[in-house]
Amino acid sequence: MSLEIPAEVKVWSQFIHPIVMWVLFAASLYALYLGVLVRRTRNADGEKKKELIKGKFNVKHYQVGSVLLGAMVVTTLIGMGVTYINNGKLFIGPHLLAGLGMTGLIAVAASLSPYMQKGQNWARYTHIVLNLALLGLFGWQAVTGMDIVQRIISKM
């Protein structure tokens, strides 16, 4: 028994991944902003620190990061699934490999949270470096992904 996906669904499903990933890229930049505010709070003194603590930037950063982790993993799998459904194969190339690398980076960066909560500076610095690498790859992915979207549109 074979399940046939309607042609319209196959065509339009190709745009879910790029749209959601652009939203996640913007959310990643927001998470970076919150992370900077967390560091600023941690390094502040006196009244300035009391004022920054009220912003609960650490909680917001953790929440946004958690949503990003889940959404990025799921959206990566959706992108791969839709590609396979529409083409019968995955295209092994820089976009796919960098996307898989990004998925690994965000997972490892998130896994450092328990160590950061216990005050381990090595975990904080590793988290920062991994996420900066992730953002760099994310920016590059956005550009190469738009090339792929344009190829899909040209075949419609």
PDB file of N, CA, C and O in Angstrom, residues 25 53 90 142 149:
ATOM      1  N   PHE A  25      16.248  32.038  12.490  1.00  0.00           N
ATOM      2  CA  PHE A  25      17.458  32.866  12.397  1.00  0.00           C
ATOM      3  C   PHE A  25      17.241  34.172  13.164  1.00  0.00           C
ATOM      4  O   PHE A  25      18.089  34.593  13.948  1.00  0.00           O
ATOM      5  N   ILE A  53      18.694  42.589  36.859  1.00  0.00           N
ATOM      6  CA  ILE A  53      18.095  41.333  37.335  1.00  0.00           C
ATOM      7  C   ILE A  53      16.583  41.337  37.125  1.00  0.00           C
ATOM      8  O   ILE A  53      15.982  40.302  36.807  1.00  0.00           O
ATOM      9  N   LEU A  90      18.054  12.637  -0.923  1.00  0.00           N
ATOM     10  CA  LEU A  90      18.590  13.872  -0.344  1.00  0.00           C
ATOM     11  C   LEU A  90      19.755  14.321  -1.211  1.00  0.00           C
ATOM     12  O   LEU A  90      20.486  13.492  -1.753  1.00  0.00           O
ATOM     13  N   ALA A 142      21.211  30.766   5.252  1.00  0.00           N
ATOM     14  CA  ALA A 142      20.127  31.611   4.755  1.00  0.00           C
ATOM     15  C   ALA A 142      20.374  31.991   3.302  1.00  0.00           C
ATOM     16  O   ALA A 142      19.454  31.941   2.466  1.00  0.00           O
ATOM     17  N   VAL A 149      15.680  27.844  -2.918  1.00  0.00           N
ATOM     18  CA  VAL A 149      14.287  28.273  -3.098  1.00  0.00           C
ATOM     19  C   VAL A 149      14.083  28.848  -4.503  1.00  0.00           C
ATOM     20  O   VAL A 149      13.081  28.554  -5.162  1.00  0.00           O
TER      21      VAL A 149
END
